[in-house]
Every structure is written in C-alpha cells, then in structure tokens.
Coordinates of C-alpha atoms and ligand atoms in Angstrom, one line a residue:
Chain A
M1 CA 4.9 24.2 -10.1
R2 CA 1.3 24.6 -8.7
R3 CA 0.6 21.1 -9.3
F4 CA 3.7 20.0 -7.8
L5 CA 3.2 22.1 -4.6
Q6 CA -0.4 20.9 -4.5
G7 CA 1.0 17.4 -4.3
V8 CA 3.2 17.9 -1.7
F9 CA 0.8 19.8 0.4
A10 CA -1.8 16.8 0.1
I11 CA 0.7 14.5 1.5
Y12 CA 1.7 16.9 4.1
R13 CA -1.8 17.6 5.2
K14 CA -2.4 13.8 5.4
E15 CA 0.8 13.2 7.3
M16 CA -0.2 16.2 9.7
G17 CA -3.6 14.8 10.1
Q18 CA -2.5 11.3 11.1
S19 CA 0.0 12.5 13.7
L20 CA -2.7 14.6 15.4
V21 CA -4.8 11.8 15.9
S22 CA -2.0 9.4 16.6
P23 CA -1.1 8.2 20.4
V24 CA 2.6 8.1 19.3
A25 CA 2.8 11.9 18.6
Y26 CA 1.4 12.6 21.9
V27 CA 3.6 10.0 23.8
V28 CA 6.4 11.9 22.2
L29 CA 5.2 15.3 23.2
G30 CA 4.8 14.4 26.7
M31 CA 7.9 12.9 27.1
F32 CA 9.7 15.7 25.4
L33 CA 7.9 18.1 27.7
L34 CA 8.5 16.1 30.9
I35 CA 12.3 15.4 30.3
G36 CA 12.9 18.9 29.0
G37 CA 11.1 20.5 31.9
L38 CA 12.8 18.1 34.4
F39 CA 16.2 18.7 33.1
Y40 CA 15.6 22.7 32.7
Y41 CA 14.7 22.7 36.4
T42 CA 17.7 20.7 37.7
I43 CA 20.1 22.6 35.2
L44 CA 18.6 26.0 36.5
T45 CA 18.9 25.3 40.2
F46 CA 22.3 23.7 39.8
Y47 CA 23.6 26.9 38.2
M48 CA 22.0 29.0 40.6
E49 CA 23.3 27.3 43.5
R50 CA 26.9 27.5 42.0
S51 CA 26.3 31.2 41.2
L52 CA 25.3 31.7 45.1
A53 CA 28.4 29.9 46.0
A54 CA 30.4 32.0 44.0
G55 CA 28.9 35.1 45.0
M56 CA 29.6 34.2 48.8
Q57 CA 33.3 33.4 47.6
A58 CA 33.6 36.7 46.0
M59 CA 32.2 38.4 49.1
Q60 CA 35.0 36.6 51.3
F61 CA 38.0 36.8 48.8
G62 CA 36.9 39.8 46.8
T63 CA 37.3 38.5 43.5
P64 CA 34.3 39.1 40.8
P65 CA 31.9 36.3 40.3
E66 CA 32.8 34.6 37.1
V67 CA 29.6 32.5 36.4
D68 CA 27.5 33.7 33.6
V69 CA 24.4 31.7 34.7
P70 CA 22.2 32.5 32.1
S71 CA 24.4 31.6 29.1
M72 CA 25.6 28.3 30.9
T73 CA 21.8 27.4 31.5
I74 CA 21.2 28.0 27.8
N75 CA 24.3 26.0 26.9
S76 CA 23.3 23.2 29.1
L77 CA 19.7 23.2 28.1
F78 CA 20.5 22.9 24.3
G79 CA 22.8 19.9 25.3
V80 CA 19.9 18.3 26.9
L81 CA 17.5 19.1 24.4
G82 CA 19.7 17.6 21.5
Q83 CA 19.9 14.4 23.5
V84 CA 16.3 14.3 24.1
A85 CA 15.8 14.6 20.3
L86 CA 18.2 11.9 19.8
F87 CA 16.0 9.6 21.9
L88 CA 12.6 11.0 20.6
L89 CA 12.8 11.8 17.0
P90 CA 13.3 8.0 15.7
M91 CA 9.7 7.8 17.3
V92 CA 8.4 10.4 15.2
T93 CA 10.1 9.1 11.8
M94 CA 9.4 5.1 12.6
G95 CA 6.0 4.9 10.7
V96 CA 6.6 7.2 7.9
Y97 CA 7.2 4.7 5.2
A98 CA 7.3 1.5 7.2
E99 CA 3.6 1.7 8.2
E100 CA 2.5 2.5 4.6
R101 CA 4.3 -0.5 3.4
R102 CA 2.9 -2.8 5.9
R103 CA -0.8 -1.6 5.5
G104 CA -0.1 -1.6 1.7
T105 CA -1.3 1.9 1.5
I106 CA 2.3 2.6 -0.4
E107 CA 0.5 1.0 -3.4
L108 CA -2.1 3.9 -3.3
L109 CA 0.7 6.4 -3.1
M110 CA 2.7 5.0 -5.9
T111 CA 0.0 4.4 -8.3
S112 CA -1.4 8.1 -8.0
P113 CA -0.2 11.0 -10.2
V114 CA 2.3 12.1 -7.5
T115 CA 6.0 11.7 -7.9
D116 CA 8.3 10.1 -5.3
L117 CA 10.0 13.5 -4.8
Q118 CA 6.3 15.1 -3.7
I119 CA 5.7 12.0 -1.3
V120 CA 9.3 12.3 0.2
L121 CA 9.1 16.2 0.4
G122 CA 5.5 16.1 2.0
K123 CA 6.2 13.7 4.6
Y124 CA 9.6 15.5 5.5
L125 CA 8.1 18.5 5.8
A126 CA 5.3 17.2 8.1
S127 CA 7.7 15.5 10.4
F128 CA 9.8 18.5 10.6
S129 CA 6.7 20.5 11.4
L130 CA 5.9 18.1 14.4
F131 CA 9.3 18.6 15.6
L132 CA 8.6 22.3 15.4
I133 CA 5.5 21.8 17.6
L134 CA 7.7 19.6 20.1
L135 CA 10.1 22.9 20.3
L136 CA 7.5 25.4 21.0
P137 CA 7.1 24.7 24.6
T138 CA 10.8 25.1 25.2
L139 CA 10.2 28.6 24.3
A140 CA 8.7 29.1 27.6
Y141 CA 12.0 27.9 29.3
H142 CA 13.8 30.7 27.7
G143 CA 11.1 33.1 28.3
V144 CA 11.3 32.6 32.0
L145 CA 15.4 33.2 31.6
F146 CA 14.8 36.4 29.8
W147 CA 12.3 37.7 32.1
K148 CA 13.8 37.0 35.4
S149 CA 17.4 36.9 35.0
D150 CA 20.1 39.4 35.4
P151 CA 22.2 39.9 33.4
R152 CA 19.9 39.2 30.5
P153 CA 21.4 36.1 28.5
P154 CA 22.6 36.7 25.1
L155 CA 20.2 36.6 22.3
G156 CA 22.8 35.2 20.1
I157 CA 23.5 32.2 21.9
L158 CA 19.6 31.6 22.1
L159 CA 19.2 32.1 18.2
S160 CA 22.0 29.9 17.3
G161 CA 21.6 27.1 19.8
Y162 CA 17.7 26.9 18.2
L163 CA 19.4 26.9 14.7
G164 CA 21.6 24.1 15.9
L165 CA 18.6 22.3 17.3
L166 CA 16.6 22.7 14.1
L167 CA 19.6 21.3 11.9
L168 CA 20.2 18.5 14.3
G169 CA 16.3 17.6 14.2
G170 CA 16.3 18.0 10.6
A171 CA 19.3 15.6 10.1
F172 CA 17.7 13.0 12.5
L173 CA 14.3 13.2 10.8
A174 CA 16.1 12.8 7.4
L175 CA 18.1 9.7 8.6
G176 CA 14.9 8.3 10.1
S177 CA 12.8 8.7 7.1
F178 CA 15.4 6.8 5.0
I179 CA 15.5 3.9 7.7
S180 CA 11.7 3.5 7.9
S181 CA 11.5 3.5 3.9
L182 CA 13.9 0.2 4.4
T183 CA 11.5 -1.9 6.4
E184 CA 7.6 -2.8 7.2
S185 CA 8.3 -2.5 11.0
Q186 CA 8.3 0.5 12.8
L187 CA 10.1 -1.0 15.5
I188 CA 13.0 -2.1 13.4
A189 CA 12.9 1.7 11.9
A190 CA 13.1 3.3 15.3
V191 CA 15.7 1.0 16.9
V192 CA 17.9 1.4 13.8
T193 CA 17.5 4.9 13.5
F194 CA 18.3 5.4 17.1
C195 CA 21.5 3.4 17.1
V196 CA 22.9 5.0 13.8
A197 CA 22.0 8.4 15.2
L198 CA 23.7 7.5 18.7
V199 CA 26.9 6.1 16.6
L200 CA 27.0 9.4 14.8
W201 CA 26.5 11.4 17.9
I202 CA 29.5 10.0 19.7
V203 CA 31.6 9.0 17.0
D204 CA 34.7 11.3 17.9
I205 CA 35.0 9.1 20.9
A206 CA 35.4 6.0 19.1
G207 CA 38.0 7.3 16.6
P208 CA 41.6 7.9 17.3
G209 CA 42.5 11.1 18.9
A210 CA 43.1 14.1 16.9
G211 CA 45.9 14.8 14.7
T212 CA 45.7 11.6 12.3
T213 CA 43.6 11.9 9.4
T214 CA 41.1 9.3 10.3
G215 CA 41.1 11.3 13.8
E216 CA 40.0 14.2 12.0
L217 CA 37.3 12.5 10.0
F218 CA 35.7 11.1 13.1
Q219 CA 35.7 14.5 14.6
Y220 CA 34.2 15.8 11.6
L221 CA 31.3 13.4 11.6
S222 CA 30.7 13.7 15.2
V223 CA 27.2 15.1 15.4
L224 CA 27.9 16.2 18.8
R225 CA 30.8 18.5 18.0
H226 CA 28.9 20.5 15.4
Y227 CA 26.0 20.8 17.7
E228 CA 27.9 22.1 20.5
D229 CA 29.2 24.9 18.6
F230 CA 25.8 26.0 18.1
A231 CA 24.8 25.5 21.5
R232 CA 27.9 27.9 22.4
G233 CA 26.7 30.5 20.1
V234 CA 29.0 29.4 17.3
V235 CA 27.6 29.5 13.8
D236 CA 30.4 27.7 11.7
T237 CA 30.0 27.2 8.0
T238 CA 31.6 23.7 8.4
S239 CA 28.9 22.8 10.6
L240 CA 26.0 24.4 8.5
V241 CA 27.4 22.4 5.5
F242 CA 27.7 19.2 7.7
F243 CA 24.0 19.3 8.8
G244 CA 22.9 20.7 5.4
S245 CA 24.5 17.8 3.4
W246 CA 23.5 15.3 5.9
I247 CA 19.7 16.2 5.4
A248 CA 20.1 16.3 1.6
L249 CA 22.0 12.9 1.8
G250 CA 19.1 11.4 3.8
L251 CA 16.2 12.8 1.6
F252 CA 18.2 11.5 -1.4
L253 CA 18.5 8.2 -0.3
T254 CA 14.7 8.1 0.7
L255 CA 14.0 8.8 -2.8
R256 CA 16.3 6.3 -4.1
S257 CA 14.9 3.8 -1.6
L258 CA 11.2 4.4 -2.8
D259 CA 12.4 4.2 -6.5
S260 CA 14.2 0.7 -5.7
M261 CA 11.0 -0.6 -4.0
R262 CA 9.5 -0.8 -7.3
W263 CA 12.6 -2.7 -8.6
R264 CA 13.0 -4.7 -5.7
R265 CA 9.9 -6.1 -5.7
A266 CA 10.7 -7.4 -9.2
Chain B
M1 CA -8.1 2.2 -24.3
I2 CA -5.6 -0.1 -22.9
E3 CA -3.1 -2.0 -24.9
V4 CA -0.7 -4.5 -23.4
E5 CA 1.6 -6.0 -25.9
H6 CA 4.1 -9.0 -25.1
L7 CA 3.9 -8.2 -21.4
T8 CA 6.4 -10.4 -19.2
K9 CA 7.0 -10.4 -15.6
R10 CA 9.8 -12.4 -13.8
Y11 CA 10.3 -12.3 -10.2
G12 CA 13.9 -13.6 -9.9
D13 CA 13.4 -17.0 -11.5
T14 CA 9.5 -17.4 -11.2
V15 CA 7.8 -16.3 -14.4
A16 CA 4.7 -14.7 -12.9
V17 CA 3.2 -13.2 -16.4
E18 CA 4.7 -14.5 -19.8
D19 CA 4.2 -12.8 -23.1
I20 CA 0.5 -11.5 -22.7
S21 CA -1.2 -9.2 -25.0
F22 CA -4.4 -8.0 -25.2
R23 CA -6.4 -4.9 -25.7
V24 CA -9.6 -3.3 -24.1
E25 CA -11.6 -1.0 -25.8
R26 CA -13.2 2.3 -24.5
G27 CA -16.4 1.7 -22.1
E28 CA -15.6 -2.1 -22.0
I29 CA -15.5 -4.2 -19.2
L30 CA -12.8 -7.2 -19.0
G31 CA -12.9 -9.8 -16.7
F32 CA -9.5 -11.4 -15.7
L33 CA -10.3 -15.2 -14.6
G34 CA -7.7 -17.4 -13.2
P35 CA -6.8 -19.5 -10.3
N36 CA -4.7 -18.5 -7.4
G37 CA -1.0 -17.4 -8.6
A38 CA -2.3 -17.2 -12.4
G39 CA -0.6 -13.4 -12.5
K40 CA -3.8 -11.4 -12.2
T41 CA -2.5 -9.2 -9.8
T42 CA 0.9 -8.9 -11.3
T43 CA -0.7 -7.9 -14.5
M44 CA -2.9 -5.3 -13.0
R45 CA 0.1 -3.9 -10.8
I46 CA 2.1 -3.4 -14.2
L47 CA -1.0 -1.8 -15.7
T48 CA -1.4 0.8 -12.7
G49 CA 2.4 1.5 -12.8
Y50 CA 3.1 -0.1 -9.6
L51 CA 5.7 -2.6 -10.7
P52 CA 7.8 -2.4 -13.7
A53 CA 7.3 -4.9 -16.6
T54 CA 10.5 -7.2 -17.3
A55 CA 9.5 -7.0 -21.1
G56 CA 6.6 -5.6 -23.3
T57 CA 4.7 -2.5 -23.2
V58 CA 1.5 -1.3 -21.5
R59 CA -0.3 1.7 -22.8
V60 CA -3.1 3.2 -20.9
A61 CA -5.1 5.9 -22.6
G62 CA -2.4 6.3 -25.1
F63 CA 0.3 6.7 -22.2
D64 CA 3.2 4.4 -21.9
V65 CA 2.7 3.5 -18.2
A66 CA 6.6 3.1 -18.0
E67 CA 7.6 6.2 -20.0
Q68 CA 4.7 8.7 -19.3
S69 CA 3.6 7.1 -16.0
L70 CA 2.2 10.3 -14.4
E71 CA -0.2 10.9 -17.4
A72 CA -1.1 7.2 -17.2
R73 CA -1.9 7.3 -13.5
R74 CA -3.9 10.4 -13.6
R75 CA -6.3 8.3 -15.8
I76 CA -6.5 5.2 -13.5
G77 CA -8.4 4.4 -10.6
Y78 CA -7.3 1.1 -8.9
L79 CA -8.6 -1.1 -6.3
P80 CA -5.4 -3.0 -5.2
E81 CA -6.0 -6.6 -3.9
Q82 CA -5.4 -5.3 -0.4
P83 CA -7.7 -2.0 -0.1
P84 CA -5.2 0.8 0.8
L85 CA -7.0 2.5 3.5
Y86 CA -6.1 4.6 6.5
P87 CA -7.9 3.2 9.6
E88 CA -7.7 6.3 11.6
M89 CA -9.1 8.6 8.7
T90 CA -13.0 9.0 8.4
V91 CA -14.4 8.1 5.3
T92 CA -14.9 11.6 4.1
G93 CA -11.3 12.6 5.0
Y94 CA -9.9 9.5 3.4
L95 CA -11.7 10.1 -0.2
D96 CA -10.6 13.8 0.2
F97 CA -7.3 13.1 0.7
V98 CA -7.3 10.6 -2.6
A99 CA -8.9 12.9 -4.4
R100 CA -6.3 15.4 -3.7
I101 CA -3.1 13.2 -4.6
K102 CA -5.3 12.2 -7.6
G103 CA -5.4 15.9 -8.8
V104 CA -9.0 16.7 -8.5
P105 CA -9.4 20.4 -8.7
A106 CA -10.2 22.0 -5.4
A107 CA -13.7 23.2 -6.6
E108 CA -14.8 19.7 -7.6
R109 CA -13.3 17.8 -4.9
R110 CA -16.5 17.9 -2.5
S111 CA -18.8 16.9 -5.4
R112 CA -16.5 14.1 -6.1
V113 CA -16.3 12.9 -2.7
D114 CA -20.1 13.1 -2.2
A115 CA -20.5 11.1 -5.6
A116 CA -18.1 8.4 -5.0
I117 CA -19.8 8.1 -1.4
A118 CA -23.3 7.7 -3.2
M119 CA -22.2 5.2 -5.7
T120 CA -20.9 2.9 -3.0
H121 CA -23.8 3.5 -0.5
L122 CA -21.5 4.7 2.0
G123 CA -23.3 7.8 2.9
E124 CA -24.7 6.5 6.2
Y125 CA -20.9 6.0 7.2
R126 CA -19.1 9.1 5.8
H127 CA -18.1 10.3 9.0
E128 CA -17.1 7.0 10.7
L129 CA -13.4 6.2 11.3
I130 CA -12.3 3.5 8.8
K131 CA -11.3 1.3 11.5
R132 CA -14.7 1.0 12.7
L133 CA -16.1 -0.4 9.4
S134 CA -16.9 -4.0 8.9
R135 CA -14.8 -5.8 6.2
G136 CA -17.2 -5.2 3.5
Y137 CA -17.9 -1.7 4.1
R138 CA -13.9 -1.0 3.9
Q139 CA -14.2 -2.9 0.7
R140 CA -16.4 -0.2 -0.6
V141 CA -14.3 2.4 0.8
G142 CA -11.7 0.9 -1.5
L143 CA -14.0 1.0 -4.3
A144 CA -15.1 4.7 -3.7
Q145 CA -11.4 5.5 -3.5
A146 CA -10.9 3.9 -7.2
L147 CA -13.7 6.2 -8.4
V148 CA -13.5 9.4 -6.7
H149 CA -11.4 11.0 -9.5
D150 CA -13.7 9.7 -12.1
P151 CA -11.0 8.0 -13.9
E152 CA -11.3 6.8 -17.5
V153 CA -9.9 3.4 -16.7
V154 CA -10.9 1.4 -13.7
I155 CA -8.9 -1.5 -12.8
L156 CA -10.4 -3.6 -9.8
D157 CA -8.4 -6.6 -8.0
E158 CA -11.1 -8.9 -6.7
P159 CA -13.6 -6.1 -5.9
T160 CA -16.0 -8.4 -4.2
V161 CA -13.8 -10.2 -2.0
G162 CA -15.2 -10.1 1.6
L163 CA -18.7 -8.8 0.7
D164 CA -22.0 -10.6 1.7
P165 CA -24.1 -11.7 -1.1
K166 CA -26.5 -8.5 -1.0
Q167 CA -23.3 -6.3 -1.2
I168 CA -21.8 -8.4 -4.1
I169 CA -24.9 -7.9 -6.1
E170 CA -24.8 -4.1 -5.3
V171 CA -21.2 -3.9 -6.4
R172 CA -21.8 -5.8 -9.7
H173 CA -24.6 -3.4 -10.2
L174 CA -22.2 -0.5 -9.7
I175 CA -19.6 -2.0 -12.0
K176 CA -22.2 -2.5 -14.7
K177 CA -23.3 1.0 -14.3
L178 CA -19.6 2.1 -15.3
R179 CA -20.2 0.2 -18.8
G180 CA -20.0 2.7 -21.8
S181 CA -18.4 5.6 -19.5
H182 CA -15.3 3.9 -18.1
T183 CA -13.0 1.2 -19.2
V184 CA -13.0 -1.5 -16.6
I185 CA -10.9 -4.3 -15.8
L186 CA -11.6 -6.7 -12.9
S187 CA -10.1 -9.6 -11.4
T188 CA -12.1 -12.6 -9.7
H189 CA -12.3 -16.1 -9.2
I190 CA -15.8 -16.1 -9.1
L191 CA -17.0 -17.2 -12.4
P192 CA -20.7 -16.0 -12.3
E193 CA -19.4 -12.6 -11.6
V194 CA -17.5 -12.6 -14.9
S195 CA -20.6 -13.9 -16.8
M196 CA -22.8 -11.2 -15.3
T197 CA -20.8 -8.1 -15.3
C198 CA -18.0 -8.6 -18.4
D199 CA -18.3 -8.0 -22.0
R200 CA -15.1 -10.2 -22.5
V201 CA -13.1 -12.4 -20.5
I202 CA -9.4 -13.2 -20.4
I203 CA -8.7 -16.7 -18.7
I204 CA -5.4 -16.6 -17.6
N205 CA -3.6 -19.5 -16.1
K206 CA 0.3 -19.7 -15.0
G207 CA 1.0 -16.5 -16.4
R208 CA -0.4 -17.2 -20.1
I209 CA -3.7 -16.3 -21.5
A210 CA -5.7 -19.5 -21.9
A211 CA -8.7 -18.1 -23.6
V212 CA -10.2 -14.7 -24.8
D213 CA -13.9 -14.0 -25.6
T214 CA -17.2 -13.1 -24.5
P215 CA -18.7 -15.1 -21.6
A216 CA -21.5 -16.4 -24.1
N217 CA -19.2 -17.5 -26.7
L218 CA -16.7 -19.2 -24.4
T219 CA -19.3 -21.0 -22.9
A220 CA -20.6 -22.1 -26.4
Q221 CA -17.3 -22.5 -28.1
L222 CA -16.0 -24.8 -25.2
R223 CA -19.3 -26.5 -24.7
G224 CA -18.4 -28.5 -27.7
G225 CA -21.8 -30.8 -26.9
N226 CA -23.7 -31.3 -23.8
L227 CA -23.4 -33.8 -21.1
V228 CA -25.8 -36.4 -20.5
W229 CA -25.4 -37.7 -16.7
L230 CA -27.1 -41.0 -15.6
E231 CA -27.0 -43.2 -12.4
L232 CA -28.0 -46.9 -13.2
R233 CA -27.3 -50.5 -12.5
G234 CA -26.0 -52.6 -15.0
D235 CA -22.9 -54.4 -16.5
R236 CA -20.0 -52.1 -17.0
N237 CA -18.3 -53.3 -20.1
G238 CA -21.6 -54.1 -22.0
L239 CA -22.7 -50.3 -20.9
E240 CA -19.7 -48.4 -22.6
Q241 CA -20.2 -50.6 -25.7
T242 CA -24.0 -49.9 -25.9
L243 CA -23.8 -46.0 -25.2
R244 CA -20.8 -45.8 -27.6
Q245 CA -23.0 -47.3 -30.4
I246 CA -25.5 -44.5 -30.2
A247 CA -24.8 -41.9 -33.0
G248 CA -23.8 -38.7 -31.7
V249 CA -22.1 -39.8 -28.3
R250 CA -18.5 -38.6 -28.2
K251 CA -17.2 -40.0 -25.0
V252 CA -18.5 -42.1 -22.3
S253 CA -16.9 -42.4 -18.6
V254 CA -18.1 -44.6 -16.0
E255 CA -17.4 -44.5 -12.4
T256 CA -18.6 -47.3 -10.1
L257 CA -20.3 -46.2 -6.9
P258 CA -19.6 -47.8 -3.7
D259 CA -22.8 -49.4 -3.1
G260 CA -22.3 -52.2 -5.2
G261 CA -23.1 -52.3 -8.9
R262 CA -24.7 -48.8 -9.3
M263 CA -22.9 -46.8 -11.7
R264 CA -22.6 -43.3 -12.4
V265 CA -21.9 -42.4 -16.1
A266 CA -21.2 -39.3 -17.8
V267 CA -22.1 -39.3 -21.7
E268 CA -20.8 -36.5 -23.7
T269 CA -22.6 -35.8 -27.0
E270 CA -22.6 -33.7 -30.2
P271 CA -23.6 -30.3 -29.8
G272 CA -27.0 -29.4 -30.7
S273 CA -28.0 -33.0 -30.2
D274 CA -30.5 -34.3 -27.7
L275 CA -29.9 -38.1 -27.2
R276 CA -31.8 -38.4 -24.0
S277 CA -34.7 -40.7 -25.4
R278 CA -32.1 -42.7 -27.3
I279 CA -30.0 -43.2 -24.2
V280 CA -32.9 -44.2 -22.4
A281 CA -34.3 -46.7 -24.9
A282 CA -30.7 -48.3 -24.9
V283 CA -30.4 -48.6 -21.3
V284 CA -34.0 -49.9 -20.7
G285 CA -33.7 -52.1 -23.9
R286 CA -30.9 -54.1 -22.1
G287 CA -32.7 -54.6 -19.1
W288 CA -30.7 -52.2 -16.9
E289 CA -32.2 -50.3 -13.9
L290 CA -32.1 -46.4 -14.6
Y291 CA -32.3 -44.4 -11.5
E292 CA -31.5 -40.7 -12.7
L293 CA -30.8 -39.1 -15.7
R294 CA -29.9 -35.5 -16.4
A295 CA -28.8 -33.3 -19.2
V296 CA -26.1 -30.7 -18.0
S297 CA -24.7 -28.1 -20.2
L298 CA -21.1 -27.0 -19.2
T299 CA -21.1 -23.9 -16.9
L300 CA -18.4 -21.2 -17.1
E301 CA -16.9 -23.0 -14.1
E302 CA -16.6 -26.3 -16.0
I303 CA -14.9 -24.5 -18.8
F304 CA -12.7 -22.7 -16.4
L305 CA -11.5 -26.0 -15.0
R306 CA -11.0 -27.4 -18.4
L307 CA -8.6 -24.9 -19.5
T308 CA -7.0 -24.2 -16.2
T309 CA -6.2 -27.7 -14.9
E310 CA -4.9 -30.7 -16.7
E311 CA -7.7 -32.9 -17.7
T312 CA -7.6 -36.0 -15.9
E313 CA -10.3 -38.1 -14.9
D314 CA -10.8 -36.9 -11.5
T315 CA -10.9 -33.3 -12.3
T316 CA -13.2 -34.2 -15.0
R317 CA -15.7 -36.2 -12.7
A318 CA -15.2 -33.9 -10.0
S319 CA -16.6 -30.9 -12.1
E320 CA -19.2 -33.2 -13.4
A321 CA -20.3 -34.6 -10.2
R322 CA -20.6 -30.9 -9.0
A323 CA -22.9 -29.9 -11.9
Ligands
LIG1 N1 6.6 -10.0 -4.9 C1 6.6 -11.2 -5.5 N2 8.1 -11.8 -5.2 C2 8.2 -13.0 -6.0 N3 7.1 -13.7 -6.7 C3 5.9 -13.3 -6.7 C4 5.8 -11.8 -6.1 N4 4.5 -11.5 -6.2 C5 3.7 -12.5 -6.8 N5 4.7 -13.6 -7.1 C6 4.3 -14.8 -7.6 O1 3.8 -14.7 -9.1 C7 2.8 -15.4 -9.6 C8 1.7 -14.6 -9.7 O2 0.8 -13.8 -8.7 P1 -0.3 -13.1 -8.7 O3 -0.2 -12.6 -7.5 O4 -0.1 -12.1 -9.9 O5 -1.1 -13.9 -8.8 P2 -2.7 -13.8 -8.9 O6 -3.3 -14.3 -10.1 O7 -3.3 -12.5 -8.3 O8 -3.4 -15.0 -7.7 P3 -4.5 -14.8 -6.5 O9 -5.8 -15.3 -7.1 O10 -4.1 -15.6 -5.6 O11 -4.7 -13.2 -6.1 C9 2.6 -16.5 -8.4 O12 3.4 -17.6 -8.7 C10 3.4 -16.0 -7.3 O13 3.9 -16.6 -6.3
LIG2 MG1 -4.3 -11.8 -6.9

C-alpha cells in the first residue's frame, strides 16, 4: 500500500511540477480569473439594479421586495463558473497523456515499476488539484458577498454550489484524461473533449421533450440539469451518483486505454 | 539473467521478430547488431515489458516479463531509441522523478541521482533545463535515467546515437565499466562499437538471428581466409586462370576499371596462408603490370554485410572496395 501511494505521489508530483512551469496552466488561470471576475461583476451589478428597482417599486406600491440578491447572485455565478469550466478544463487535460505519447515518455512510464492505475490516479489527482487552484480566487467573490451583503447569503447554497462545481470539474477532467489518452495531439484532445462535454452539457435540449423514455434519458444525461440543482442548493442523490459514476467511468476507460495501448501497438 | 525463448512478434501481417532464442549471463555485455528494421527495438521493447510478445517467453532475473511484469521492470534500466525526456525539467529534477517511479528508497535517492550524474559526466549541467541541452547531452541524460536506480539489467537502444566521437568513447567506457556488475544489452549499427564493448554479439537480420558469438570468434570463423586485393593491367581471362592455379586460392573476382585495361582483383585465400609472394610471382611471370597489392582481413563490418545482405557480386565488391 505504501509503495502504491509512493508511486501515485511520484506521478502526481511530476505532473504538478510540470503544470507550475507550463504556460498553459497560467493562461487557463488567467482566463478563469478574467472571465469569472467579469461575469461576477456583471451579475452583481445586474441584481443590484434589479433590487434597487424592486425596492423603489415596493415604496411606491407597498409590496415587499421579492428579490433575494445574494442567493441569486450565487446561483448565477455558479452557472457561469460551470460554463467557464466547460471551456477551460479541456485545456487542463489535453496534454496529460497525449504529450507523453508524442514525446515517447510514455515508454518510460510504462516500463517503470508503476502500474497503470498508479499512473492514472497520479495524473487525475494532479489535474484535480490544478482545478482546485483555479477555484481558489472565486472564494474571494463569495467573501465579498458575505462581508457586504444584507441579508447574508445562505451558506447551504454556497456549499452545495461548490460541491456541484467540484463534481462537474472532476467529471470533465476524467473525460478529458480519457480523450487525451486516445491521441498524440493535444489540440485534438482539447477540441474533442470540449465538444463531447458541450454535447453532454446541453443534451436535454436535443432530446425529445419530457414524458417519453428517451426524453427522460436525455434529461438524465444532461450535465446542466444536475449541475443546476447543486447551484440552487439542492443536493440530490441522483446527481451525486451521476457525477460519481461519470468520474469512475472516465478513469476506468483511461485505464483500459493505457492497457490497450500496449496491444494496439501490437 | 535474461532468457529469451522462441520469441515472435508480429505487427499485423509484418513479422518483426521471428522465433528468437538467446540467453545473457549475469555481468555479460551483449551486442545486438543489425540493419534498419531488423527487429532490435522490437526485441528490446518486449524485454522491457513495453510491448507484449506474440509468442514465446522472456525472463529477466528469473521473472517473466509478461506474468511478473512489475518485478521484472524493477530490475531493468532502459534507454529507449528516443530518450524519454521532459524538456521543461532540470536534469536533477528529472532524475529524481525517475528514481521515484523506479522505487528508489527516499534515503538513497539523492546519492543515486548524484551517482548517475557523475557516471554520465553531467555535473556541469545538473541544474540546467533539459530543453537547453544539446542532443548529445540529452542522450547522456537518457543514459543516466537508465542507470539511476542501479538496475541489475541495463537495456540500451542505440546508446551512442547523436554523440560526438569524444562522447562516444566516453559512453563506451561507461558501458565497459558496467561489465561484471550489470547485465547489459545494447543495440547498434556501428560495428566497432560491438567489438569494443561487447562480450558477445547477436547479429539479427529480418527478425531472425543470423549469428551469435564473441566478436573475436565471429571475425575468425567467418573470415574463412584472407583477401588479397590487387590492381594490375593484363589479360582478363588469362588472369583468372593463372590465379586459380595457385594452391590455396579459393575465389577470384575481377572487375575492369574504367581507365582501359586496368583491373581490380580480389583473391580469397585459405585461412592461415600467405600467398602474396606467389601471387606476385605469377602476375609478374606473365609480364603483367602490377600497380598495387594489399592483404585484407575481413572486418566485422564485412562479416556483418555478408550475413545480412544477399551475396551479390556488387555488394561483395562494394565491401571489398571499402576495405
Ligand atoms: N508499431 C509498429 N507497427 C508496425 N510495424 C512496426 C512497428 N514497429 C516496428 N515495426 C516493424 O517491425 C520491424 C522491426 O522494427 P524495429 O524497430 O524493431 O527495427 P530496428 O532493428 O530497431 O531498426 P532500426 O535500426 O532502424 O532502429 C520493421 O519492419 C518495422 O517496420
Ligand atoms: Mg531500432
């Protein structure tokens, strides 16, 4: 067990080291900050104006203000963060295996005394850590909300929103790793990952309406639906299972892909 | 230390390696010699567990590379044809990573990395990024990588490719130092490399073993006699006849040179005989003009060519002319 973890850690450590000197990681971080911040600002001002208007209406007509600005801000913000993740995470995983294949370093990994599972876990945990680093600055947005807003935003929504975002990111990363293991080209890996993720994001629109069995299936497969639940503060077991099994499937397929790489060369 | 039995590897319809068997004893240095596409890399990849064999078994240090892959891999250091480097890492950082995945205990890691750096003379560049190193130095980092966990078995796929002559000598020196303590297999196209570094040579061609022996034996056994090479002016038909009549001559091949009348003649003679004076006597006795006479013993290069190419007049002559 100890040996197993040491192998995973060796891979993890190498991946992190490479990320920290890679321009891609910084571009992704920069874009995440920029887009996230921009939308945060837009959303916040939008709801503030609406609540001001609502407040004025209330003064005129005596109805109580019905806009819960902090909750709605958080809700919209998570919506945006999910979309940004959809766009940016394919870039985090594009090189994970494709680059090792292109450079031939996969030959080093696969002839070293580490198992495919250790390689897959080490790399996955590293890409997930990178995602966590990307998310760190978003805590500041919520910090501002907590500090300045009245009423305080409900902590529940915040926590479930982050849980949803982590699961969503984890799922995209697992998908991206698998796709990266299928090619030697980072570009192809990124584009295909993005397209597949996008299709899964909006698959319910494509499907027939609710009611029919296929309709239900498409709805179930829609990432957006599951994710929206979390962003609204609803932690649903179905959604947990959905993301959990997606991650597991992605990692399993990556493992199979590494294994078959030996045979495909055959 | 290494036992290969009836190893066969097919890529689809292409047979890359066909029914190869050989053993390498502990502490021995084995050279793998063969032309492009002979199956050297394929064999090495199977030995290191990177590729599965189509048929046959490979045991390294007693472990089957397919069944007990991890145990076998733990004991192998491998320099692939394309050195597996991460350009954005420093030399030390890279070797530290390799030491980790090879399972070197934390306490020994530093000293192992330092030892590998010292062995490959990389000290000056230890903190340099790999992408800033020249090709030759990268090749050394690749070598250091194969040695960093002090493996029992070292497998080197064309270790001296891309090095300058001085570095080639250093690397050969390094490989020789591994004799006794490590079991080494190296592949190469460069013949002197094999005679200089290896205890035994396997000549492999089109996926099959063409010959296995010590470099010295191989040369002696295949020499099968010496070659006397002359340049003269005379009458072609009479020449062949005259030379064939000398006792001890096995084969005469004549080539007419472009500048009218001059001929280049290769005379193959029985081993252990020196017929030079008799040849001279015969040629001069007929009144022909002799311009040059040279005795040549076949180099490993010619043996290699003889074993790996179909013997046509042209190739024979080409190799003779080169000698
Ligand atoms: N991945 C592959 N798919 C299909 N055929 C392959 C593959 N790798 C090698 N081959 C074929 O197998 C044969 C042996 O190739 P191999 O690379 O083992 O030769 P080699 O002796 O290392 O040659 P070189 O001296 O050029 O490195 C060649 O005919 C080659 O075309
Ligand atoms: Mg080769």
